[in-house]
């Protein structure tokens, strides 16, 4: 049996992004995050990385049943956790996230172990070294020039 295999199946990398209700006092955020992390560890999850939640405005108003009333929210605390577990365990975990009242919304996705975030305006070369700032300016190229760039990528 390999390191990535368990008795329940192959271990995979997942990431959950979550929105916590903005009505949670800041001094209770750490408790909410530890409860989320406990759900993940109880599902056999091994943590890879995370970002603590920060209050953010929402792109649109969201409604959630809180207690017996539908409440509307225009902001929420956004955070995420990347972890490794098995597919059957992640299904159980999804149900627990769905039933957690303090979570306004969550998104659970399969991902890769590597960090895929590149800060805006920075780029890396083939060796991973940071290069000069990337221009957001669009450049028009002919179809032939575009093929010269794309063909080597496709054939790799």
Short mmCIF file of N, CA and C in Angstrom, two decimals:
data_model
loop_
_atom_site.label_atom_id
_atom_site.label_comp_id
_atom_site.label_asym_id
_atom_site.label_seq_id
_atom_site.Cartn_x
_atom_site.Cartn_y
_atom_site.Cartn_z
N UNK A 1 0.84 -1.18 0.00
CA UNK A 1 0.00 0.00 0.00
C UNK A 1 0.90 1.25 0.00
N UNK A 2 0.63 2.23 -0.90
CA UNK A 2 1.46 3.43 -0.98
C UNK A 2 1.07 4.42 0.10
N UNK A 3 1.89 5.50 0.22
CA UNK A 3 1.61 6.52 1.22
C UNK A 3 0.30 7.23 0.97
N UNK A 4 -0.12 7.36 -0.31
CA UNK A 4 -1.33 8.10 -0.61
C UNK A 4 -2.58 7.22 -0.52
N UNK A 5 -2.41 5.96 -0.19
CA UNK A 5 -3.56 5.06 -0.08
C UNK A 5 -3.89 4.84 1.39
N UNK A 6 -5.16 4.68 1.68
CA UNK A 6 -5.61 4.32 3.01
C UNK A 6 -6.55 3.15 2.87
N UNK A 7 -7.04 2.67 4.00
CA UNK A 7 -8.00 1.56 3.95
C UNK A 7 -9.29 1.98 3.26
N UNK A 8 -9.63 3.27 3.30
CA UNK A 8 -10.87 3.75 2.71
C UNK A 8 -10.70 4.24 1.28
N UNK A 9 -9.48 4.29 0.76
CA UNK A 9 -9.28 4.74 -0.61
C UNK A 9 -8.14 5.72 -0.73
N UNK A 10 -8.00 6.26 -1.94
CA UNK A 10 -6.91 7.17 -2.23
C UNK A 10 -7.13 8.53 -1.56
N UNK A 11 -6.06 9.07 -1.02
CA UNK A 11 -6.13 10.40 -0.41
C UNK A 11 -5.95 11.45 -1.49
N UNK A 12 -6.73 12.51 -1.39
CA UNK A 12 -6.70 13.59 -2.36
C UNK A 12 -6.61 14.92 -1.64
N UNK A 13 -6.23 15.93 -2.41
CA UNK A 13 -6.11 17.28 -1.86
C UNK A 13 -7.41 18.04 -2.14
N UNK A 14 -7.94 18.69 -1.11
CA UNK A 14 -9.16 19.48 -1.22
C UNK A 14 -8.92 20.86 -0.61
N UNK A 15 -9.76 21.78 -1.02
CA UNK A 15 -9.74 23.11 -0.42
C UNK A 15 -11.18 23.53 -0.18
N UNK A 16 -11.43 24.07 0.99
CA UNK A 16 -12.75 24.61 1.29
C UNK A 16 -12.59 26.11 1.52
N UNK A 17 -13.36 26.86 0.75
CA UNK A 17 -13.47 28.29 0.96
C UNK A 17 -14.80 28.51 1.66
N UNK A 18 -14.80 29.34 2.69
CA UNK A 18 -16.04 29.50 3.46
C UNK A 18 -16.29 30.97 3.77
N UNK A 19 -17.57 31.29 3.89
CA UNK A 19 -18.03 32.60 4.32
C UNK A 19 -18.72 32.42 5.66
N UNK A 20 -18.19 33.07 6.68
CA UNK A 20 -18.81 33.04 8.01
C UNK A 20 -19.71 34.26 8.17
N UNK A 21 -20.77 34.11 8.94
CA UNK A 21 -21.71 35.20 9.15
C UNK A 21 -21.00 36.43 9.71
N UNK A 22 -21.31 37.61 9.21
CA UNK A 22 -20.66 38.82 9.70
C UNK A 22 -21.10 39.20 11.11
N UNK A 23 -22.17 38.59 11.59
CA UNK A 23 -22.67 38.88 12.94
C UNK A 23 -21.82 38.22 14.03
N UNK A 24 -20.88 37.37 13.64
CA UNK A 24 -19.99 36.73 14.61
C UNK A 24 -19.01 37.79 15.12
N UNK A 25 -18.92 37.98 16.43
CA UNK A 25 -17.95 38.96 16.95
C UNK A 25 -16.52 38.51 16.63
N UNK A 26 -15.64 39.49 16.35
CA UNK A 26 -14.26 39.16 15.97
C UNK A 26 -13.56 38.29 17.00
N UNK A 27 -13.86 38.49 18.27
CA UNK A 27 -13.20 37.69 19.30
C UNK A 27 -13.64 36.22 19.28
N UNK A 28 -14.71 35.90 18.55
CA UNK A 28 -15.17 34.51 18.44
C UNK A 28 -14.76 33.85 17.12
N UNK A 29 -14.10 34.61 16.23
CA UNK A 29 -13.69 34.04 14.94
C UNK A 29 -12.74 32.87 15.10
N UNK A 30 -11.77 32.99 16.00
CA UNK A 30 -10.80 31.91 16.21
C UNK A 30 -11.50 30.62 16.62
N UNK A 31 -12.53 30.73 17.44
CA UNK A 31 -13.30 29.56 17.87
C UNK A 31 -14.01 28.93 16.67
N UNK A 32 -14.61 29.75 15.81
CA UNK A 32 -15.31 29.24 14.63
C UNK A 32 -14.34 28.52 13.69
N UNK A 33 -13.16 29.12 13.49
CA UNK A 33 -12.15 28.51 12.61
C UNK A 33 -11.68 27.19 13.21
N UNK A 34 -11.47 27.14 14.52
CA UNK A 34 -11.03 25.89 15.14
C UNK A 34 -12.11 24.81 15.04
N UNK A 35 -13.38 25.20 15.07
CA UNK A 35 -14.47 24.22 14.88
C UNK A 35 -14.44 23.67 13.45
N UNK A 36 -14.20 24.53 12.47
CA UNK A 36 -14.11 24.08 11.08
C UNK A 36 -12.93 23.14 10.92
N UNK A 37 -11.79 23.50 11.50
CA UNK A 37 -10.61 22.65 11.41
C UNK A 37 -10.81 21.33 12.14
N UNK A 38 -11.58 21.34 13.23
CA UNK A 38 -11.87 20.10 13.95
C UNK A 38 -12.73 19.18 13.08
N UNK A 39 -13.71 19.74 12.37
CA UNK A 39 -14.52 18.93 11.45
C UNK A 39 -13.62 18.25 10.42
N UNK A 40 -12.65 19.01 9.90
CA UNK A 40 -11.74 18.46 8.89
C UNK A 40 -10.86 17.38 9.49
N UNK A 41 -10.29 17.62 10.66
CA UNK A 41 -9.41 16.61 11.28
C UNK A 41 -10.20 15.37 11.69
N UNK A 42 -11.46 15.55 12.12
CA UNK A 42 -12.31 14.40 12.47
C UNK A 42 -12.61 13.56 11.23
N UNK A 43 -12.56 14.18 10.04
CA UNK A 43 -12.78 13.46 8.78
C UNK A 43 -11.47 12.90 8.24
N UNK A 44 -10.45 12.84 9.07
CA UNK A 44 -9.18 12.28 8.65
C UNK A 44 -8.33 13.24 7.85
N UNK A 45 -8.67 14.52 7.88
CA UNK A 45 -7.94 15.51 7.11
C UNK A 45 -6.61 15.89 7.71
N UNK A 46 -5.61 16.03 6.83
CA UNK A 46 -4.30 16.52 7.23
C UNK A 46 -4.14 17.90 6.58
N UNK A 47 -3.88 18.92 7.40
CA UNK A 47 -3.82 20.30 6.92
C UNK A 47 -2.57 20.56 6.11
N UNK A 48 -2.75 21.35 5.04
CA UNK A 48 -1.64 21.75 4.17
C UNK A 48 -1.39 23.24 4.33
N UNK A 49 -2.43 24.04 4.18
CA UNK A 49 -2.31 25.49 4.36
C UNK A 49 -3.69 26.07 4.63
N UNK A 50 -3.69 27.34 5.06
CA UNK A 50 -4.96 27.99 5.37
C UNK A 50 -4.78 29.50 5.38
N UNK A 51 -5.89 30.20 5.35
CA UNK A 51 -5.88 31.65 5.52
C UNK A 51 -7.01 31.99 6.48
N UNK A 52 -6.68 32.76 7.49
CA UNK A 52 -7.68 33.17 8.47
C UNK A 52 -8.73 34.05 7.81
N UNK A 53 -9.97 33.97 8.30
CA UNK A 53 -11.04 34.75 7.68
C UNK A 53 -10.87 36.25 7.90
N UNK A 54 -11.24 37.01 6.88
CA UNK A 54 -11.24 38.47 6.94
C UNK A 54 -12.58 38.95 6.43
N UNK A 55 -13.08 40.02 7.04
CA UNK A 55 -14.37 40.58 6.65
C UNK A 55 -14.26 41.19 5.26
N UNK A 56 -15.16 40.77 4.37
CA UNK A 56 -15.15 41.23 2.98
C UNK A 56 -16.58 41.61 2.56
N UNK A 57 -16.70 42.59 1.69
CA UNK A 57 -18.02 42.87 1.11
C UNK A 57 -18.36 41.77 0.10
N UNK A 58 -19.61 41.43 -0.01
CA UNK A 58 -20.05 40.40 -0.95
C UNK A 58 -20.45 41.05 -2.28
N UNK A 59 -20.30 40.32 -3.35
CA UNK A 59 -20.66 40.83 -4.67
C UNK A 59 -22.17 41.00 -4.82
N UNK A 60 -22.92 40.23 -4.06
CA UNK A 60 -24.37 40.32 -4.09
C UNK A 60 -24.91 39.92 -2.72
N UNK A 61 -26.13 40.30 -2.46
CA UNK A 61 -26.77 40.00 -1.18
C UNK A 61 -27.08 38.51 -1.08
N UNK A 62 -26.75 37.91 0.06
CA UNK A 62 -27.04 36.50 0.28
C UNK A 62 -28.04 36.37 1.42
N UNK A 63 -28.88 35.35 1.31
CA UNK A 63 -29.91 35.11 2.31
C UNK A 63 -29.66 33.75 2.95
N UNK A 64 -29.79 33.70 4.28
CA UNK A 64 -29.62 32.43 5.00
C UNK A 64 -30.65 32.36 6.11
N UNK A 65 -31.18 31.17 6.31
CA UNK A 65 -32.10 30.92 7.40
C UNK A 65 -31.28 30.83 8.69
N UNK A 66 -31.47 31.79 9.58
CA UNK A 66 -30.78 31.82 10.86
C UNK A 66 -31.85 31.74 11.94
N UNK A 67 -31.85 30.63 12.66
CA UNK A 67 -32.93 30.38 13.62
C UNK A 67 -34.21 30.12 12.85
N UNK A 68 -35.18 31.02 13.01
CA UNK A 68 -36.46 30.86 12.31
C UNK A 68 -36.68 31.94 11.26
N UNK A 69 -35.66 32.80 11.04
CA UNK A 69 -35.83 33.93 10.12
C UNK A 69 -34.81 33.88 8.98
N UNK A 70 -35.24 34.33 7.81
CA UNK A 70 -34.31 34.54 6.70
C UNK A 70 -33.62 35.88 6.93
N UNK A 71 -32.30 35.85 6.98
CA UNK A 71 -31.54 37.09 7.16
C UNK A 71 -30.74 37.37 5.90
N UNK A 72 -30.55 38.66 5.60
CA UNK A 72 -29.83 39.09 4.41
C UNK A 72 -28.46 39.60 4.82
N UNK A 73 -27.44 39.26 4.02
CA UNK A 73 -26.07 39.65 4.31
C UNK A 73 -25.42 40.28 3.10
N UNK A 74 -24.67 41.36 3.33
CA UNK A 74 -23.93 42.04 2.28
C UNK A 74 -22.42 41.96 2.51
N UNK A 75 -22.02 41.33 3.61
CA UNK A 75 -20.60 41.11 3.90
C UNK A 75 -20.48 39.80 4.67
N UNK A 76 -19.28 39.26 4.71
CA UNK A 76 -19.03 38.01 5.44
C UNK A 76 -17.53 37.87 5.66
N UNK A 77 -17.17 37.01 6.59
CA UNK A 77 -15.77 36.69 6.83
C UNK A 77 -15.37 35.57 5.87
N UNK A 78 -14.39 35.84 4.99
CA UNK A 78 -13.94 34.83 4.04
C UNK A 78 -12.61 34.23 4.50
N UNK A 79 -12.55 32.89 4.52
CA UNK A 79 -11.32 32.18 4.83
C UNK A 79 -11.29 30.89 4.05
N UNK A 80 -10.16 30.18 4.09
CA UNK A 80 -10.04 28.91 3.38
C UNK A 80 -9.05 28.00 4.08
N UNK A 81 -9.21 26.70 3.82
CA UNK A 81 -8.31 25.67 4.35
C UNK A 81 -8.05 24.66 3.25
N UNK A 82 -6.78 24.31 3.04
CA UNK A 82 -6.41 23.26 2.09
C UNK A 82 -5.98 22.06 2.92
N UNK A 83 -6.47 20.88 2.54
CA UNK A 83 -6.21 19.68 3.34
C UNK A 83 -6.22 18.44 2.47
N UNK A 84 -5.80 17.32 3.05
CA UNK A 84 -5.77 16.04 2.35
C UNK A 84 -6.64 15.05 3.10
N UNK A 85 -7.50 14.34 2.37
CA UNK A 85 -8.34 13.29 2.95
C UNK A 85 -8.85 12.40 1.82
N UNK A 86 -9.72 11.45 2.16
CA UNK A 86 -10.28 10.55 1.15
C UNK A 86 -11.64 11.07 0.65
N UNK A 87 -12.05 10.61 -0.52
CA UNK A 87 -13.31 11.05 -1.12
C UNK A 87 -14.52 10.71 -0.23
N UNK A 88 -14.62 9.51 0.35
CA UNK A 88 -15.78 9.24 1.20
C UNK A 88 -15.85 10.17 2.42
N UNK A 89 -14.70 10.49 2.98
CA UNK A 89 -14.67 11.38 4.14
C UNK A 89 -15.07 12.80 3.76
N UNK A 90 -14.71 13.24 2.56
CA UNK A 90 -15.04 14.60 2.16
C UNK A 90 -16.55 14.75 1.96
N UNK A 91 -17.23 13.68 1.58
CA UNK A 91 -18.70 13.73 1.46
C UNK A 91 -19.36 13.94 2.82
N UNK A 92 -18.84 13.27 3.82
CA UNK A 92 -19.33 13.45 5.20
C UNK A 92 -19.05 14.88 5.65
N UNK A 93 -17.88 15.36 5.33
CA UNK A 93 -17.48 16.71 5.70
C UNK A 93 -18.39 17.75 5.06
N UNK A 94 -18.76 17.55 3.80
CA UNK A 94 -19.66 18.48 3.11
C UNK A 94 -21.00 18.59 3.84
N UNK A 95 -21.54 17.47 4.27
CA UNK A 95 -22.80 17.48 5.00
C UNK A 95 -22.67 18.28 6.30
N UNK A 96 -21.54 18.13 6.98
CA UNK A 96 -21.33 18.87 8.23
C UNK A 96 -21.22 20.37 7.97
N UNK A 97 -20.54 20.76 6.88
CA UNK A 97 -20.46 22.18 6.53
C UNK A 97 -21.85 22.72 6.20
N UNK A 98 -22.66 21.92 5.47
CA UNK A 98 -24.01 22.35 5.09
C UNK A 98 -24.87 22.63 6.31
N UNK A 99 -24.68 21.86 7.38
CA UNK A 99 -25.54 22.00 8.56
C UNK A 99 -25.00 22.99 9.58
N UNK A 100 -23.80 23.51 9.40
CA UNK A 100 -23.21 24.44 10.37
C UNK A 100 -23.83 25.82 10.18
N UNK A 101 -24.52 26.30 11.20
CA UNK A 101 -25.29 27.54 11.12
C UNK A 101 -24.42 28.78 10.93
N UNK A 102 -23.19 28.77 11.40
CA UNK A 102 -22.34 29.96 11.29
C UNK A 102 -21.74 30.14 9.90
N UNK A 103 -21.85 29.13 9.05
CA UNK A 103 -21.32 29.22 7.68
C UNK A 103 -22.43 29.71 6.75
N UNK A 104 -22.20 30.90 6.18
CA UNK A 104 -23.16 31.46 5.23
C UNK A 104 -23.14 30.67 3.94
N UNK A 105 -21.95 30.39 3.43
CA UNK A 105 -21.79 29.64 2.19
C UNK A 105 -20.41 29.01 2.21
N UNK A 106 -20.25 27.89 1.52
CA UNK A 106 -18.93 27.27 1.39
C UNK A 106 -18.79 26.64 0.01
N UNK A 107 -17.54 26.47 -0.40
CA UNK A 107 -17.24 25.81 -1.67
C UNK A 107 -16.12 24.83 -1.39
N UNK A 108 -16.37 23.57 -1.65
CA UNK A 108 -15.41 22.50 -1.40
C UNK A 108 -14.97 21.93 -2.74
N UNK A 109 -13.67 22.05 -3.05
CA UNK A 109 -13.18 21.62 -4.36
C UNK A 109 -11.95 20.74 -4.21
N UNK A 110 -11.77 19.86 -5.20
CA UNK A 110 -10.55 19.06 -5.31
C UNK A 110 -9.50 19.94 -5.97
N UNK A 111 -8.27 19.91 -5.46
CA UNK A 111 -7.23 20.81 -5.97
C UNK A 111 -5.88 20.11 -5.97
N UNK A 112 -4.81 20.86 -6.04
CA UNK A 112 -3.45 20.33 -6.02
C UNK A 112 -2.73 20.82 -4.77
N UNK A 113 -1.68 20.12 -4.39
CA UNK A 113 -0.95 20.46 -3.18
C UNK A 113 -0.20 21.79 -3.32
N UNK A 114 0.33 22.07 -4.50
CA UNK A 114 1.14 23.26 -4.72
C UNK A 114 0.32 24.52 -4.54
N UNK A 115 1.00 25.59 -4.15
CA UNK A 115 0.37 26.90 -4.06
C UNK A 115 0.15 27.42 -5.46
N UNK A 116 -1.07 27.78 -5.80
CA UNK A 116 -1.37 28.24 -7.15
C UNK A 116 -1.62 29.73 -7.21
N UNK A 117 -1.44 30.43 -6.10
CA UNK A 117 -1.69 31.86 -6.04
C UNK A 117 -0.46 32.63 -6.50
N UNK A 118 -0.64 33.55 -7.44
CA UNK A 118 0.43 34.44 -7.88
C UNK A 118 -0.05 35.85 -7.59
N UNK A 119 0.71 36.61 -6.78
CA UNK A 119 0.28 37.98 -6.47
C UNK A 119 0.11 38.79 -7.74
N UNK A 120 -0.86 39.64 -7.75
CA UNK A 120 -1.16 40.47 -8.92
C UNK A 120 0.07 41.31 -9.28
N UNK A 121 0.41 41.31 -10.56
CA UNK A 121 1.51 42.13 -11.04
C UNK A 121 2.85 41.44 -10.98
N UNK A 122 2.93 40.21 -10.46
CA UNK A 122 4.19 39.49 -10.42
C UNK A 122 4.09 38.25 -11.27
N UNK A 123 5.22 37.84 -11.81
CA UNK A 123 5.26 36.62 -12.60
C UNK A 123 6.51 35.86 -12.21
N UNK A 124 6.55 34.58 -12.53
CA UNK A 124 7.74 33.77 -12.26
C UNK A 124 8.23 33.18 -13.56
N UNK A 125 9.54 32.98 -13.63
CA UNK A 125 10.08 32.35 -14.83
C UNK A 125 10.06 30.84 -14.65
N UNK A 126 10.66 30.11 -15.59
CA UNK A 126 10.62 28.64 -15.57
C UNK A 126 11.27 28.06 -14.33
N UNK A 127 12.23 28.79 -13.75
CA UNK A 127 12.93 28.30 -12.55
C UNK A 127 12.21 28.70 -11.27
N UNK A 128 11.10 29.42 -11.38
CA UNK A 128 10.35 29.84 -10.21
C UNK A 128 10.80 31.17 -9.64
N UNK A 129 11.77 31.83 -10.28
CA UNK A 129 12.25 33.12 -9.79
C UNK A 129 11.29 34.21 -10.25
N UNK A 130 11.11 35.22 -9.37
CA UNK A 130 10.22 36.31 -9.73
C UNK A 130 10.85 37.17 -10.81
N UNK A 131 10.05 37.56 -11.77
CA UNK A 131 10.53 38.43 -12.83
C UNK A 131 9.88 39.79 -12.68
N UNK A 132 10.10 40.65 -13.63
CA UNK A 132 9.56 42.00 -13.56
C UNK A 132 8.05 41.97 -13.57
N UNK A 133 7.48 43.11 -13.22
CA UNK A 133 6.03 43.24 -13.15
C UNK A 133 5.41 42.95 -14.51
N UNK A 134 4.28 42.25 -14.49
CA UNK A 134 3.59 41.87 -15.71
C UNK A 134 2.63 42.98 -16.10
N UNK A 135 2.63 43.34 -17.35
CA UNK A 135 1.72 44.37 -17.83
C UNK A 135 0.35 43.75 -18.08
N UNK A 136 -0.69 44.48 -17.71
CA UNK A 136 -2.03 44.00 -17.98
C UNK A 136 -2.51 44.46 -19.36
N UNK A 137 -1.62 45.12 -20.08
CA UNK A 137 -1.94 45.62 -21.41
C UNK A 137 -2.06 44.45 -22.39
N UNK A 138 -3.10 44.49 -23.21
CA UNK A 138 -3.30 43.44 -24.21
C UNK A 138 -2.51 43.76 -25.46
N UNK A 139 -1.94 42.73 -26.06
CA UNK A 139 -1.16 42.91 -27.28
C UNK A 139 -1.81 42.07 -28.36
N UNK A 140 -2.03 42.68 -29.52
CA UNK A 140 -2.62 41.97 -30.64
C UNK A 140 -1.51 41.24 -31.39
N UNK A 141 -1.74 39.96 -31.68
CA UNK A 141 -0.79 39.18 -32.48
C UNK A 141 -1.56 38.49 -33.59
N UNK A 142 -0.84 38.15 -34.64
CA UNK A 142 -1.47 37.45 -35.75
C UNK A 142 -1.70 36.00 -35.35
N UNK A 143 -2.61 35.29 -36.02
CA UNK A 143 -2.82 33.88 -35.72
C UNK A 143 -1.55 33.05 -35.85
N UNK A 144 -0.70 33.41 -36.81
CA UNK A 144 0.56 32.68 -37.00
C UNK A 144 1.48 32.84 -35.80
N UNK A 145 1.59 34.09 -35.30
CA UNK A 145 2.44 34.35 -34.13
C UNK A 145 1.89 33.61 -32.90
N UNK A 146 0.56 33.60 -32.78
CA UNK A 146 -0.07 32.91 -31.66
C UNK A 146 0.21 31.42 -31.70
N UNK A 147 0.18 30.82 -32.89
CA UNK A 147 0.47 29.39 -33.04
C UNK A 147 1.90 29.07 -32.66
N UNK A 148 2.84 29.98 -32.95
CA UNK A 148 4.24 29.76 -32.58
C UNK A 148 4.39 29.64 -31.06
N UNK A 149 3.57 30.36 -30.32
CA UNK A 149 3.65 30.32 -28.87
C UNK A 149 2.88 29.11 -28.33
N UNK A 150 1.72 28.83 -28.89
CA UNK A 150 0.84 27.78 -28.36
C UNK A 150 1.31 26.38 -28.75
N UNK A 151 1.80 26.19 -29.97
CA UNK A 151 2.19 24.85 -30.44
C UNK A 151 3.17 24.15 -29.50
N UNK A 152 4.25 24.79 -29.05
CA UNK A 152 5.18 24.08 -28.14
C UNK A 152 4.51 23.69 -26.81
N UNK A 153 3.56 24.48 -26.36
CA UNK A 153 2.86 24.16 -25.10
C UNK A 153 1.99 22.94 -25.29
N UNK A 154 1.30 22.86 -26.41
CA UNK A 154 0.39 21.75 -26.68
C UNK A 154 1.15 20.44 -26.87
N UNK A 155 2.30 20.50 -27.51
CA UNK A 155 3.04 19.28 -27.82
C UNK A 155 3.83 18.74 -26.63
N UNK A 156 3.95 19.51 -25.55
CA UNK A 156 4.69 19.03 -24.37
C UNK A 156 3.98 17.90 -23.66
#
